[in-house]
Coordinates of C-alpha atoms in Angstrom, one line a residue:
M5 CA 26.3 -5.0 -90.2
D6 CA 25.8 -1.4 -91.5
S7 CA 22.7 -1.3 -93.8
S8 CA 24.8 0.5 -96.5
I9 CA 27.3 -2.3 -96.5
A10 CA 24.5 -4.7 -97.4
T11 CA 22.8 -2.4 -100.0
D12 CA 25.5 -0.3 -101.7
P13 CA 27.0 -2.0 -104.7
R14 CA 30.3 -0.3 -104.1
F15 CA 31.0 -2.3 -101.0
K16 CA 30.4 -5.5 -103.0
L17 CA 32.9 -4.2 -105.4
L18 CA 35.4 -3.5 -102.5
A19 CA 34.9 -7.0 -101.2
A20 CA 35.7 -8.5 -104.6
E21 CA 38.7 -6.0 -104.9
L22 CA 40.2 -7.2 -101.8
G23 CA 39.1 -10.8 -102.1
K24 CA 37.1 -10.7 -98.8
S25 CA 33.6 -11.5 -97.8
R26 CA 31.0 -8.8 -97.3
N27 CA 31.0 -9.5 -93.6
E28 CA 34.8 -9.1 -93.5
I29 CA 34.6 -5.8 -95.3
A30 CA 32.0 -4.7 -92.7
G31 CA 34.3 -5.5 -89.9
A32 CA 37.1 -3.6 -91.5
C33 CA 34.9 -0.5 -92.2
Y34 CA 33.7 -0.6 -88.5
Y35 CA 37.2 -0.3 -87.1
V36 CA 38.0 2.5 -89.6
W37 CA 35.0 4.4 -88.7
L38 CA 35.7 3.8 -85.0
A39 CA 39.2 5.4 -85.4
C40 CA 37.6 8.4 -87.2
Y41 CA 35.2 8.7 -84.3
E42 CA 37.9 8.7 -81.7
R43 CA 39.7 11.5 -83.7
R44 CA 36.5 13.3 -84.4
S45 CA 37.6 13.6 -88.1
E46 CA 36.8 11.8 -91.3
R47 CA 40.4 11.9 -92.3
L48 CA 43.0 9.3 -91.6
S49 CA 46.4 8.6 -93.1
K50 CA 46.4 5.8 -95.5
R51 CA 48.8 3.9 -93.3
Q52 CA 46.5 4.4 -90.3
A53 CA 43.4 3.4 -92.3
N54 CA 45.2 0.1 -93.6
A55 CA 46.3 -0.6 -89.9
Q56 CA 42.8 -0.2 -88.5
A57 CA 41.2 -2.3 -91.2
E58 CA 44.0 -4.9 -90.8
L59 CA 44.0 -5.0 -94.7
S60 CA 46.9 -4.1 -96.9
G61 CA 45.7 -1.6 -99.6
F62 CA 42.4 -1.0 -97.9
A63 CA 42.6 2.7 -98.3
E64 CA 43.6 2.6 -101.9
A65 CA 40.7 0.2 -102.6
M66 CA 38.2 2.6 -100.8
I67 CA 39.4 5.3 -103.0
G68 CA 39.2 3.2 -106.1
C69 CA 35.6 2.2 -105.3
D70 CA 34.6 5.8 -104.8
L71 CA 34.1 5.3 -100.9
A72 CA 36.8 7.8 -99.9
D73 CA 38.7 10.8 -101.3
D74 CA 42.5 10.8 -102.0
L75 CA 44.1 13.5 -100.0
G76 CA 47.7 12.5 -100.8
D77 CA 49.1 10.9 -97.7
D78 CA 45.6 11.0 -96.1
V79 CA 42.3 9.7 -97.1
A80 CA 38.7 11.1 -96.2
F81 CA 36.1 8.5 -96.0
H82 CA 32.7 9.0 -97.3
G83 CA 29.9 9.0 -94.7
A84 CA 32.4 9.2 -91.8
T85 CA 31.1 12.5 -90.6
E86 CA 27.4 11.2 -90.4
R87 CA 28.7 8.2 -88.6
I88 CA 30.7 10.2 -86.2
K89 CA 27.6 12.4 -85.3
F90 CA 25.4 9.2 -85.0
L91 CA 28.0 7.8 -82.5
L92 CA 28.1 11.0 -80.6
D93 CA 24.4 11.1 -80.3
Q94 CA 24.3 7.5 -79.1
A95 CA 26.9 8.3 -76.5
E96 CA 25.0 11.4 -75.2
R97 CA 21.8 9.3 -74.9
G98 CA 23.8 6.7 -73.0
R99 CA 25.1 9.3 -70.6
E100 CA 21.5 10.6 -70.1
G101 CA 20.1 7.2 -69.8
G102 CA 22.7 6.4 -67.2
K103 CA 21.8 9.6 -65.2
N104 CA 18.2 8.8 -65.5
G105 CA 18.7 5.1 -64.6
K106 CA 20.6 6.3 -61.4
G107 CA 17.9 8.6 -60.6
R108 CA 15.3 6.0 -61.0
R109 CA 17.4 3.6 -58.9
K110 CA 17.6 6.4 -56.2
D111 CA 13.7 6.8 -56.4
R112 CA 13.1 3.2 -56.0
A113 CA 15.3 3.1 -53.0
R114 CA 13.8 6.3 -51.4
K115 CA 10.2 4.8 -51.9
A116 CA 11.3 1.3 -50.5
N117 CA 12.6 3.0 -47.3
A118 CA 9.9 5.4 -46.9
K119 CA 7.4 5.0 -44.2
P120 CA 3.7 4.6 -45.3
V121 CA 1.7 7.8 -45.3
P122 CA -1.8 7.6 -44.1
N123 CA -4.6 8.7 -46.4
E124 CA -5.5 12.0 -45.0
G125 CA -9.1 13.0 -45.4
L126 CA -10.1 9.5 -46.2
T127 CA -12.1 7.4 -43.7
N128 CA -12.1 3.6 -43.8
T129 CA -15.7 2.7 -43.0
P130 CA -15.6 -0.6 -41.1
T131 CA -18.0 -3.3 -42.3
P132 CA -20.8 -3.3 -39.8
T133 CA -21.0 -6.6 -37.8
P134 CA -24.5 -8.0 -38.0
T135 CA -26.2 -8.0 -34.5
P136 CA -27.6 -11.5 -33.8
T137 CA -31.3 -11.4 -33.1
P138 CA -31.9 -12.7 -29.6
T139 CA -34.2 -15.6 -29.1
P140 CA -37.0 -14.4 -26.8
A141 CA -37.4 -16.3 -23.6
P142 CA -40.6 -18.2 -23.1
A143 CA -43.2 -16.3 -21.0
P144 CA -43.0 -17.5 -17.4
K145 CA -46.0 -19.0 -15.8
D146 CA -47.4 -17.6 -12.7
H147 CA -46.1 -20.5 -10.5
D148 CA -42.6 -20.1 -11.8
L149 CA -42.5 -16.3 -10.8
A150 CA -40.9 -15.1 -7.6
P151 CA -43.3 -13.4 -5.2
S152 CA -41.7 -9.9 -5.9
A153 CA -42.7 -10.4 -9.5
L154 CA -46.3 -10.9 -8.9
D155 CA -48.8 -8.2 -7.9
F156 CA -49.8 -9.7 -4.6
D157 CA -51.9 -7.2 -2.6
F158 CA -51.0 -8.3 0.9
D159 CA -52.4 -4.9 2.3
S160 CA -55.8 -5.6 1.1
V161 CA -55.6 -9.2 2.6
Y162 CA -54.4 -7.6 5.8
Q163 CA -57.4 -5.2 5.9
Q164 CA -59.8 -8.1 5.6
Y165 CA -58.2 -10.0 8.5
P166 CA -60.5 -9.5 11.7
R167 CA -57.7 -8.9 14.2
K168 CA -55.1 -6.5 13.1
A169 CA -52.2 -7.1 15.3
G170 CA -48.5 -7.8 14.4
K171 CA -48.7 -6.4 10.9
K172 CA -44.9 -5.8 10.4
T173 CA -43.9 -9.2 11.5
G174 CA -46.8 -10.9 9.7
M175 CA -46.1 -8.9 6.4
T176 CA -42.5 -10.0 6.5
K177 CA -43.4 -13.6 7.1
I178 CA -46.2 -13.8 4.5
R179 CA -44.0 -12.4 1.7
K180 CA -41.7 -15.4 2.3
S181 CA -44.4 -18.0 2.6
V182 CA -46.6 -17.0 -0.4
K183 CA -44.5 -18.1 -3.5
T184 CA -47.1 -18.7 -6.2
A185 CA -50.5 -17.3 -7.3
E186 CA -52.1 -20.5 -5.9
D187 CA -50.6 -19.7 -2.4
F188 CA -52.0 -16.1 -2.7
A189 CA -55.3 -17.3 -3.6
A190 CA -55.4 -19.8 -0.6
L191 CA -54.3 -17.0 1.8
K192 CA -57.1 -14.7 0.5
A193 CA -59.7 -17.4 0.7
A194 CA -58.6 -18.4 4.3
V195 CA -58.7 -14.6 5.3
D196 CA -62.2 -14.3 3.8
R197 CA -63.2 -17.3 5.9
M198 CA -61.7 -15.8 9.0
S199 CA -63.5 -12.4 8.4
A200 CA -66.8 -14.1 7.9
A201 CA -66.4 -16.3 10.9
W202 CA -65.3 -13.6 13.4
R203 CA -67.7 -10.9 12.2
G204 CA -69.5 -9.5 15.2
Q205 CA -67.6 -11.8 17.6
D206 CA -65.3 -11.1 20.6
L207 CA -61.8 -11.0 19.1
T208 CA -60.0 -11.8 22.3
Y209 CA -59.2 -15.3 21.2
C210 CA -58.8 -14.6 17.5
P211 CA -55.1 -15.0 16.5
H212 CA -53.1 -12.0 15.8
W213 CA -52.2 -11.5 12.1
S214 CA -48.7 -12.3 12.7
T215 CA -49.5 -15.5 14.4
F216 CA -52.0 -16.5 11.6
V217 CA -49.4 -16.2 8.9
S218 CA -46.3 -17.3 11.0
Q219 CA -47.9 -20.7 11.8
E220 CA -49.2 -20.8 8.2
R221 CA -52.8 -21.2 9.6
W222 CA -54.1 -20.1 6.3
R223 CA -53.2 -23.4 4.8
D224 CA -55.5 -25.2 7.4
E225 CA -59.2 -25.7 7.2
L226 CA -61.0 -23.2 9.4
L227 CA -61.5 -24.5 13.0
P228 CA -64.7 -23.8 15.2
M229 CA -64.3 -20.6 17.1
P230 CA -64.3 -21.0 20.9
S231 CA -67.3 -19.8 22.9
A232 CA -67.1 -17.1 25.3
R233 CA -67.7 -19.5 28.1
D234 CA -64.9 -21.8 27.1
K235 CA -61.8 -20.9 29.1
P236 CA -58.7 -21.6 27.0
P237 CA -56.0 -23.9 28.4
A238 CA -52.8 -22.3 29.7
D239 CA -50.7 -23.9 27.0
D240 CA -50.7 -23.1 23.2
S241 CA -51.8 -26.6 22.0
L242 CA -54.9 -25.1 20.3
P243 CA -54.2 -23.6 17.0
W244 CA -56.5 -20.6 17.4
L245 CA -54.8 -19.5 20.7
E246 CA -52.7 -16.5 20.5
V247 CA -49.3 -17.4 22.0
E248 CA -47.5 -14.1 21.2

């Protein structure tokens, strides 16, 4: 309902004049003002006004209540010009809103179909993955190490051996035979005994170095040396006999 209809006492008087309720008068005025808007004029003929209001004598009652001017066959409704302007402004806003709404719909559609654009100049720093701390392996014991990992000075042992023959073959064999520090200690002790026993003696019957290590004589107890007068047998049954 138009606020003026609710507050202006003239509309109350109009309702009483026509024997209608305030709401019925508001509806009749709405249709009359709408006809004025369509004609862009505050003037209607009395016949047109009564037809739009669907009330006989509506135009005359409006004139009698000082809500319209009598122009003979026509009537000019008070406030119709302001209402026409108001409705024109509303229509213009509606058109602008429709254009803007259409533009917004297009923008939304364009954004929905647009491919994502990477952020230029921005670097995504990856979260560093913590590096697990390795568990240190237990330190190996000497007898667990391979010969190549131990500092066995075979050359010095060879230099102590009394009869230096068959070095290459002997060195190859001894590196395979000596596997632990205990083995190396036994080898060195055996060579020291051999060196002491054969010092100043005829080395004819002293085993070659290659024979000594190939037959692993260094693991045996030191046998008595043969005397110069003892002729060795023809076979190789004696451990001290060189059989190469």
